[in-house]
Amino acid sequence: MALSVVTNHGDIDESLVPGTVHLVDLEHTMATRHARDHKDIVLVPTPSADPDDPLNWTPRRKYLALACALLYTWFNGMALSVVYSVLVPLSTALSVTEADLNAGTGYMFLLLGWGLLFWQPFALQYGKRLTYLISLIALMAITVWGPYARGNAQWTANRVLTGFFAAPIEALPETSITDLFFAHERATYMGWYAFTLAGSNFFAPIICGFINDGIGYRWVFYIQAIFCAATWVFLFLFMEETNYDRRTVGIVAEASPDVEKSKEASKDESNSVERIASPEGRPSTVPKSIWQKMSVVDKPRPFMMHYRAWQSLKLLSWPVVFYSGFSYGTYLIYFNILNATSSIILGAPPYNFRPSLVGLSYVSCMIGVALAAGFTGVLSDHFIIRLARKNNGVSEPEHRLWLFAVSTIVIPASLILWGVGAAHEVHWFGLVFAMGLTAFANTMGITLSVSYLIDTYRDLSGDALTTCILIRNTMSFAIGYGITPWLDNLGTQNCFINVAFVGLAICSVFLVMIKWGKKLREMKRVAYWQEVKKRIDLGLVH
């Protein structure tokens, strides 16, 4: 089975189902760019000849850009998670009930999603570097305000602003990774992102409990603000812009030198289109100077923020996009349930954990996150390459979804151990082990859901990720309102038995997508390629 390969920069083969790519050149016959370390792996998308194309950057330059995005994710995520292990003392200090503290967190998650309707188009319009810097400096200021937000009104306002200015964490790092890496390696770095996103949320309670016990609840906020300030300085000095206006999508064929020379001799200069260069070809442009790399604002483009925001809303009707958001949201809900109940369960008899010990229990979550990041990152990339080899070199986005079989079993098991175990007062190690299992499944949900979306609609991924996060965080907001009443009315045991079996049913939806995912992608094939063509003409494909 061979898939079409376009020969011109402006050509698009609309017969291709979005996401289906010829990833492995089994017969070594494809005249296109291949990976240097794996000669039979096709580079998807085909990079341009421009040395400033992020896909062409040296490994050192790519890893520095990746490190900046991951540092932003880590310390932004920590600032969002300062309250989880200090709910009880914070409730007393700010005169806000625990239910209202959790409700405030729900508002924060809502804005973390819906705020992307502004920030993602802003980043693609004016630059990701600028967006990262604005987000961090604003988050620093709002975090300093946190310990003075007394009363429900101020606390809610603080959480709303926190969610809005921290919103780029939810989609911008994934977009940066998509700018930098190819299809066969992308999930590995998505795994790193998932580790920093979920890991920061679990690491913050570990240190915040000790900070609260040692120097008071206000320094829980102050120290996170200091971290944000230091990260801002690092990003200002070292982060490069990864926005790049791409003139091609998918796989582009390379013409042989003789053919290329004959066509260049005959084509009219007024309508000439430059072909992809070979790896040894000469650069098509002069590399950026150090001052251009340090520029805060990206190059000017046609104003399209409103168009991108509207597109993100329209993508709600695309089945794959909706499933990715629903899947991501499902796994995030279990993370929220864990965070909202950990301080309540572990701080109550018979465990009587101090805030510092509640925080220390999140070490288990860190271990789970690390294991899941490796499983759905590096292993996931090897897994899809292996399946592509068995499928005549063709990779389907649904290949990656088979890994969800693990988390579908882990989620109900961990929730029953947590809830039923707490109701029957099992040894604290059982609960801590359950926390690690839940964190493992949560991180799997992050990596696999996002990777499936980007594998399918890579050229619309900037806007599709916004749609995915809108769904995810709206679900998270809803559960934030329901956690405390659900627990109070049903009791710990019945509540978590319900949650576990609902989780089992919902997580099993991946089987539906494996069976019919390609047909659902086919449904939007024409609409996808029409949108991609339009964006190429406007210079909006990155």
GROMACS .gro file of N, CA, C and O in nm, residues 76-159:
model
  336
   76ASN      N    1   0.441   2.720   3.590
   76ASN     CA    2   0.302   2.762   3.576
   76ASN      C    3   0.211   2.661   3.646
   76ASN      O    4   0.122   2.698   3.724
   77GLY      N    5   0.236   2.533   3.621
   77GLY     CA    6   0.155   2.428   3.683
   77GLY      C    7   0.166   2.428   3.834
   77GLY      O    8   0.067   2.404   3.905
   78MET      N    9   0.285   2.455   3.887
   78MET     CA   10   0.301   2.461   4.032
   78MET      C   11   0.221   2.577   4.091
   78MET      O   12   0.157   2.564   4.196
   79ALA      N   13   0.224   2.691   4.023
   79ALA     CA   14   0.148   2.807   4.072
   79ALA      C   15  -0.002   2.779   4.075
   79ALA      O   16  -0.075   2.834   4.160
   80LEU      N   17  -0.049   2.693   3.985
   80LEU     CA   18  -0.191   2.659   3.982
   80LEU      C   19  -0.231   2.561   4.092
   80LEU      O   20  -0.349   2.544   4.120
   81SER      N   21  -0.132   2.497   4.154
   81SER     CA   22  -0.160   2.386   4.244
   81SER      C   23  -0.119   2.410   4.388
   81SER      O   24  -0.104   2.316   4.465
   82VAL      N   25  -0.100   2.536   4.424
   82VAL     CA   26  -0.046   2.565   4.558
   82VAL      C   27  -0.143   2.530   4.671
   82VAL      O   28  -0.102   2.512   4.786
   83VAL      N   29  -0.271   2.522   4.643
   83VAL     CA   30  -0.369   2.511   4.752
   83VAL      C   31  -0.405   2.367   4.789
   83VAL      O   32  -0.466   2.344   4.893
   84TYR      N   33  -0.367   2.268   4.707
   84TYR     CA   34  -0.422   2.134   4.724
   84TYR      C   35  -0.389   2.069   4.857
   84TYR      O   36  -0.473   1.999   4.915
   85SER      N   37  -0.270   2.091   4.910
   85SER     CA   38  -0.234   2.025   5.036
   85SER      C   39  -0.255   2.117   5.156
   85SER      O   40  -0.224   2.079   5.269
   86VAL      N   41  -0.305   2.239   5.133
   86VAL     CA   42  -0.327   2.332   5.245
   86VAL      C   43  -0.471   2.382   5.247
   86VAL      O   44  -0.499   2.493   5.292
   87LEU      N   45  -0.564   2.299   5.200
   87LEU     CA   46  -0.705   2.341   5.195
   87LEU      C   47  -0.758   2.377   5.333
   87LEU      O   48  -0.826   2.479   5.351
   88VAL      N   49  -0.727   2.294   5.431
   88VAL     CA   50  -0.781   2.318   5.565
   88VAL      C   51  -0.726   2.446   5.628
   88VAL      O   52  -0.805   2.533   5.670
   89PRO      N   53  -0.593   2.467   5.637
   89PRO     CA   54  -0.544   2.592   5.695
   89PRO      C   55  -0.580   2.714   5.611
   89PRO      O   56  -0.604   2.823   5.665
   90LEU      N   57  -0.587   2.699   5.478
   90LEU     CA   58  -0.621   2.812   5.392
   90LEU      C   59  -0.766   2.852   5.412
   90LEU      O   60  -0.800   2.972   5.410
   91SER      N   61  -0.853   2.755   5.433
   91SER     CA   62  -0.993   2.784   5.459
   91SER      C   63  -1.010   2.871   5.583
   91SER      O   64  -1.086   2.968   5.582
   92THR      N   65  -0.935   2.838   5.688
   92THR     CA   66  -0.942   2.917   5.811
   92THR      C   67  -0.884   3.056   5.792
   92THR      O   68  -0.943   3.157   5.835
   93ALA      N   69  -0.770   3.065   5.727
   93ALA     CA   70  -0.700   3.193   5.713
   93ALA      C   71  -0.776   3.292   5.625
   93ALA      O   72  -0.777   3.412   5.652
   94LEU      N   73  -0.839   3.244   5.518
   94LEU     CA   74  -0.906   3.333   5.424
   94LEU      C   75  -1.056   3.345   5.448
   94LEU      O   76  -1.124   3.416   5.374
   95SER      N   77  -1.107   3.275   5.550
   95SER     CA   78  -1.252   3.276   5.581
   95SER      C   79  -1.334   3.231   5.461
   95SER      O   80  -1.437   3.289   5.426
   96VAL      N   81  -1.288   3.125   5.397
   96VAL     CA   82  -1.356   3.066   5.282
   96VAL      C   83  -1.375   2.917   5.311
   96VAL      O   84  -1.282   2.850   5.354
   97THR      N   85  -1.493   2.867   5.292
   97THR     CA   86  -1.519   2.725   5.319
   97THR      C   87  -1.443   2.637   5.219
   97THR      O   88  -1.406   2.683   5.109
   98GLU      N   89  -1.422   2.512   5.258
   98GLU     CA   90  -1.353   2.420   5.168
   98GLU      C   91  -1.432   2.401   5.038
   98GLU      O   92  -1.375   2.386   4.930
   99ALA      N   93  -1.565   2.401   5.050
   99ALA     CA   94  -1.648   2.388   4.930
   99ALA      C   95  -1.626   2.506   4.836
   99ALA      O   96  -1.618   2.490   4.714
  100ASP      N   97  -1.614   2.627   4.892
  100ASP     CA   98  -1.592   2.746   4.810
  100ASP      C   99  -1.450   2.749   4.753
  100ASP      O  100  -1.428   2.801   4.642
  101LEU      N  101  -1.354   2.697   4.829
  101LEU     CA  102  -1.218   2.685   4.774
  101LEU      C  103  -1.218   2.594   4.652
  101LEU      O  104  -1.156   2.626   4.549
  102ASN      N  105  -1.287   2.481   4.661
  102ASN     CA  106  -1.296   2.390   4.547
  102ASN      C  107  -1.375   2.450   4.431
  102ASN      O  108  -1.343   2.429   4.314
  103ALA      N  109  -1.479   2.528   4.465
  103ALA     CA  110  -1.557   2.595   4.360
  103ALA      C  111  -1.470   2.697   4.287
  103ALA      O  112  -1.477   2.711   4.165
  104GLY      N  113  -1.384   2.767   4.363
  104GLY     CA  114  -1.292   2.861   4.301
  104GLY      C  115  -1.197   2.792   4.206
  104GLY      O  116  -1.164   2.844   4.098
  105THR      N  117  -1.153   2.674   4.245
  105THR     CA  118  -1.067   2.595   4.157
  105THR      C  119  -1.143   2.557   4.030
  105THR      O  120  -1.086   2.553   3.920
  106GLY      N  121  -1.272   2.531   4.044
  106GLY     CA  122  -1.354   2.501   3.927
  106GLY      C  123  -1.359   2.619   3.831
  106GLY      O  124  -1.347   2.602   3.709
  107TYR      N  125  -1.378   2.742   3.884
  107TYR     CA  126  -1.375   2.861   3.799
  107TYR      C  127  -1.240   2.875   3.730
  107TYR      O  128  -1.232   2.915   3.613
  108MET      N  129  -1.134   2.845   3.802
  108MET     CA  130  -1.000   2.854   3.745
  108MET      C  131  -0.987   2.760   3.626
  108MET      O  132  -0.937   2.799   3.520
  109PHE      N  133  -1.033   2.635   3.642
  109PHE     CA  134  -1.024   2.539   3.532
  109PHE      C  135  -1.111   2.583   3.414
  109PHE      O  136  -1.074   2.562   3.298
  110LEU      N  137  -1.225   2.646   3.442
  110LEU     CA  138  -1.310   2.695   3.334
  110LEU      C  139  -1.236   2.799   3.251
  110LEU      O  140  -1.236   2.796   3.127
  111LEU      N  141  -1.168   2.893   3.318
  111LEU     CA  142  -1.095   2.998   3.247
  111LEU      C  143  -0.967   2.944   3.184
  111LEU      O  144  -0.921   2.999   3.082
  112LEU      N  145  -0.909   2.842   3.243
  112LEU     CA  146  -0.793   2.779   3.179
  112LEU      C  147  -0.829   2.726   3.040
  112LEU      O  148  -0.744   2.721   2.951
  113GLY      N  149  -0.955   2.687   3.023
  113GLY     CA  150  -1.000   2.640   2.893
  113GLY      C  151  -1.046   2.753   2.803
  113GLY      O  152  -0.993   2.776   2.696
  114TRP      N  153  -1.145   2.828   2.850
  114TRP     CA  154  -1.205   2.931   2.766
  114TRP      C  155  -1.112   3.050   2.741
  114TRP      O  156  -1.127   3.122   2.642
  115GLY      N  157  -1.015   3.069   2.829
  115GLY     CA  158  -0.916   3.174   2.805
  115GLY      C  159  -0.834   3.149   2.680
  115GLY      O  160  -0.778   3.242   2.620
  116LEU      N  161  -0.826   3.023   2.638
  116LEU     CA  162  -0.750   2.989   2.517
  116LEU      C  163  -0.812   3.048   2.391
  116LEU      O  164  -0.743   3.064   2.290
  117LEU      N  165  -0.941   3.079   2.394
  117LEU     CA  166  -1.001   3.144   2.278
  117LEU      C  167  -0.937   3.279   2.249
  117LEU      O  168  -0.941   3.329   2.136
  118PHE      N  169  -0.874   3.338   2.352
  118PHE     CA  170  -0.796   3.459   2.332
  118PHE      C  171  -0.648   3.428   2.312
  118PHE      O  172  -0.585   3.475   2.217
  119TRP      N  173  -0.590   3.347   2.402
  119TRP     CA  174  -0.444   3.332   2.405
  119TRP      C  175  -0.389   3.252   2.288
  119TRP      O  176  -0.281   3.287   2.235
  120GLN      N  177  -0.457   3.147   2.245
  120GLN     CA  178  -0.401   3.067   2.135
  120GLN      C  179  -0.400   3.147   2.004
  120GLN      O  180  -0.296   3.150   1.937
  121PRO      N  181  -0.509   3.213   1.966
  121PRO     CA  182  -0.501   3.300   1.848
  121PRO      C  183  -0.398   3.412   1.864
  121PRO      O  184  -0.329   3.450   1.769
  122PHE      N  185  -0.387   3.467   1.986
  122PHE     CA  186  -0.290   3.573   2.013
  122PHE      C  187  -0.147   3.522   1.988
  122PHE      O  188  -0.065   3.589   1.926
  123ALA      N  189  -0.118   3.401   2.038
  123ALA     CA  190   0.016   3.344   2.022
  123ALA      C  191   0.049   3.317   1.875
  123ALA      O  192   0.162   3.340   1.830
  124LEU      N  193  -0.048   3.266   1.799
  124LEU     CA  194  -0.025   3.237   1.658
  124LEU      C  195  -0.022   3.364   1.574
  124LEU      O  196   0.033   3.365   1.464
  125GLN      N  197  -0.081   3.472   1.627
  125GLN     CA  198  -0.082   3.600   1.556
  125GLN      C  199   0.044   3.682   1.584
  125GLN      O  200   0.112   3.730   1.494
  126TYR      N  201   0.077   3.696   1.713
  126TYR     CA  202   0.185   3.787   1.752
  126TYR      C  203   0.310   3.715   1.805
  126TYR      O  204   0.413   3.780   1.826
  127GLY      N  205   0.302   3.586   1.828
  127GLY     CA  206   0.420   3.512   1.868
  127GLY      C  207   0.401   3.434   1.997
  127GLY      O  208   0.340   3.483   2.092
  128LYS      N  209   0.453   3.313   1.998
  128LYS     CA  210   0.444   3.230   2.118
  128LYS      C  211   0.535   3.284   2.228
  128LYS      O  212   0.502   3.277   2.346
  129ARG      N  213   0.653   3.332   2.189
  129ARG     CA  214   0.747   3.387   2.288
  129ARG      C  215   0.681   3.499   2.370
  129ARG      O  216   0.689   3.501   2.494
  130LEU      N  217   0.617   3.593   2.303
  130LEU     CA  218   0.549   3.703   2.371
  130LEU      C  219   0.441   3.650   2.465
  130LEU      O  220   0.426   3.699   2.578
  131THR      N  221   0.366   3.551   2.420
  131THR     CA  222   0.257   3.496   2.500
  131THR      C  223   0.308   3.430   2.627
  131THR      O  224   0.253   3.449   2.736
  132TYR      N  225   0.414   3.351   2.614
  132TYR     CA  226   0.475   3.289   2.732
  132TYR      C  227   0.516   3.395   2.834
  132TYR      O  228   0.493   3.380   2.955
  133LEU      N  229   0.578   3.503   2.788
  133LEU     CA  230   0.630   3.605   2.879
  133LEU      C  231   0.518   3.681   2.948
  133LEU      O  232   0.524   3.708   3.069
  134ILE      N  233   0.413   3.718   2.873
  134ILE     CA  234   0.299   3.789   2.934
  134ILE      C  235   0.232   3.700   3.038
  134ILE      O  236   0.198   3.744   3.149
  135SER      N  237   0.212   3.575   3.003
  135SER     CA  238   0.144   3.481   3.093
  135SER      C  239   0.219   3.469   3.225
  135SER      O  240   0.159   3.475   3.333
  136LEU      N  241   0.350   3.453   3.219
  136LEU     CA  242   0.428   3.432   3.342
  136LEU      C  243   0.430   3.555   3.431
  136LEU      O  244   0.417   3.544   3.553
  137ILE      N  245   0.449   3.673   3.372
  137ILE     CA  246   0.460   3.794   3.456
  137ILE      C  247   0.326   3.824   3.522
  137ILE      O  248   0.320   3.867   3.638
  138ALA      N  249   0.215   3.801   3.450
  138ALA     CA  250   0.083   3.823   3.508
  138ALA      C  251   0.055   3.721   3.618
  138ALA      O  252   0.000   3.754   3.724
  139LEU      N  253   0.093   3.596   3.594
  139LEU     CA  254   0.070   3.490   3.692
  139LEU      C  255   0.148   3.517   3.820
  139LEU      O  256   0.099   3.491   3.930
  140MET      N  257   0.269   3.571   3.806
  140MET     CA  258   0.349   3.605   3.923
  140MET      C  259   0.275   3.706   4.012
  140MET      O  260   0.266   3.689   4.134
  141ALA      N  261   0.222   3.812   3.949
  141ALA     CA  262   0.153   3.916   4.025
  141ALA      C  263   0.026   3.863   4.093
  141ALA      O  264  -0.001   3.893   4.210
  142ILE      N  265  -0.050   3.782   4.022
  142ILE     CA  266  -0.175   3.730   4.077
  142ILE      C  267  -0.148   3.631   4.191
  142ILE      O  268  -0.223   3.625   4.288
  143THR      N  269  -0.038   3.556   4.179
  143THR     CA  270  -0.003   3.461   4.285
  143THR      C  271   0.035   3.533   4.414
  143THR      O  272   0.002   3.488   4.524
  144VAL      N  273   0.103   3.647   4.400
  144VAL     CA  274   0.137   3.728   4.519
  144VAL      C  275   0.009   3.777   4.588
  144VAL      O  276   0.003   3.786   4.711
  145TRP      N  277  -0.093   3.805   4.510
  145TRP     CA  278  -0.221   3.852   4.566
  145TRP      C  279  -0.295   3.739   4.639
  145TRP      O  280  -0.374   3.763   4.731
  146GLY      N  281  -0.271   3.614   4.602
  146GLY     CA  282  -0.346   3.499   4.653
  146GLY      C  283  -0.368   3.495   4.803
  146GLY      O  284  -0.482   3.480   4.849
  147PRO      N  285  -0.264   3.510   4.888
  147PRO     CA  286  -0.285   3.497   5.033
  147PRO      C  287  -0.361   3.614   5.096
  147PRO      O  288  -0.392   3.611   5.215
  148TYR      N  289  -0.391   3.717   5.016
  148TYR     CA  290  -0.468   3.832   5.067
  148TYR      C  291  -0.611   3.832   5.013
  148TYR      O  292  -0.687   3.926   5.039
  149ALA      N  293  -0.647   3.728   4.937
  149ALA     CA  294  -0.781   3.722   4.877
  149ALA      C  295  -0.881   3.668   4.979
  149ALA      O  296  -0.931   3.555   4.967
  150ARG      N  297  -0.913   3.747   5.077
  150ARG     CA  298  -1.003   3.704   5.184
  150ARG      C  299  -1.149   3.712   5.139
  150ARG      O  300  -1.188   3.805   5.068
  151GLY      N  301  -1.226   3.614   5.180
  151GLY     CA  302  -1.367   3.611   5.145
  151GLY      C  303  -1.388   3.543   5.010
  151GLY      O  304  -1.298   3.535   4.926
  152ASN      N  305  -1.508   3.496   4.991
  152ASN     CA  306  -1.539   3.418   4.872
  152ASN      C  307  -1.527   3.499   4.743
  152ASN      O  308  -1.479   3.450   4.641
  153ALA      N  309  -1.568   3.628   4.748
  153ALA     CA  310  -1.566   3.711   4.627
  153ALA      C  311  -1.423   3.732   4.578
  153ALA      O  312  -1.392   3.715   4.459
  154GLN      N  313  -1.333   3.770   4.670
  154GLN     CA  314  -1.194   3.793   4.630
  154GLN      C  315  -1.128   3.663   4.585
  154GLN      O  316  -1.049   3.663   4.489
  155TRP      N  317  -1.156   3.556   4.655
  155TRP     CA  318  -1.095   3.428   4.619
  155TRP      C  319  -1.139   3.385   4.479
  155TRP      O  320  -1.058   3.340   4.398
  156THR      N  321  -1.269   3.401   4.450
  156THR     CA  322  -1.319   3.366   4.318
  156THR      C  323  -1.254   3.452   4.210
  156THR      O  324  -1.213   3.401   4.104
  157ALA      N  325  -1.242   3.583   4.236
  157ALA     CA  326  -1.178   3.673   4.139
  157ALA      C  327  -1.032   3.633   4.116
  157ALA      O  328  -0.984   3.634   4.002
  158ASN      N  329  -0.963   3.597   4.223
  158ASN     CA  330  -0.824   3.555   4.211
  158ASN      C  331  -0.812   3.430   4.125
  158ASN      O  332  -0.724   3.420   4.038
  159ARG      N  333  -0.900   3.334   4.147
  159ARG     CA  334  -0.895   3.210   4.070
  159ARG      C  335  -0.931   3.232   3.923
  159ARG      O  336  -0.874   3.170   3.834
   0.00000   0.00000   0.00000
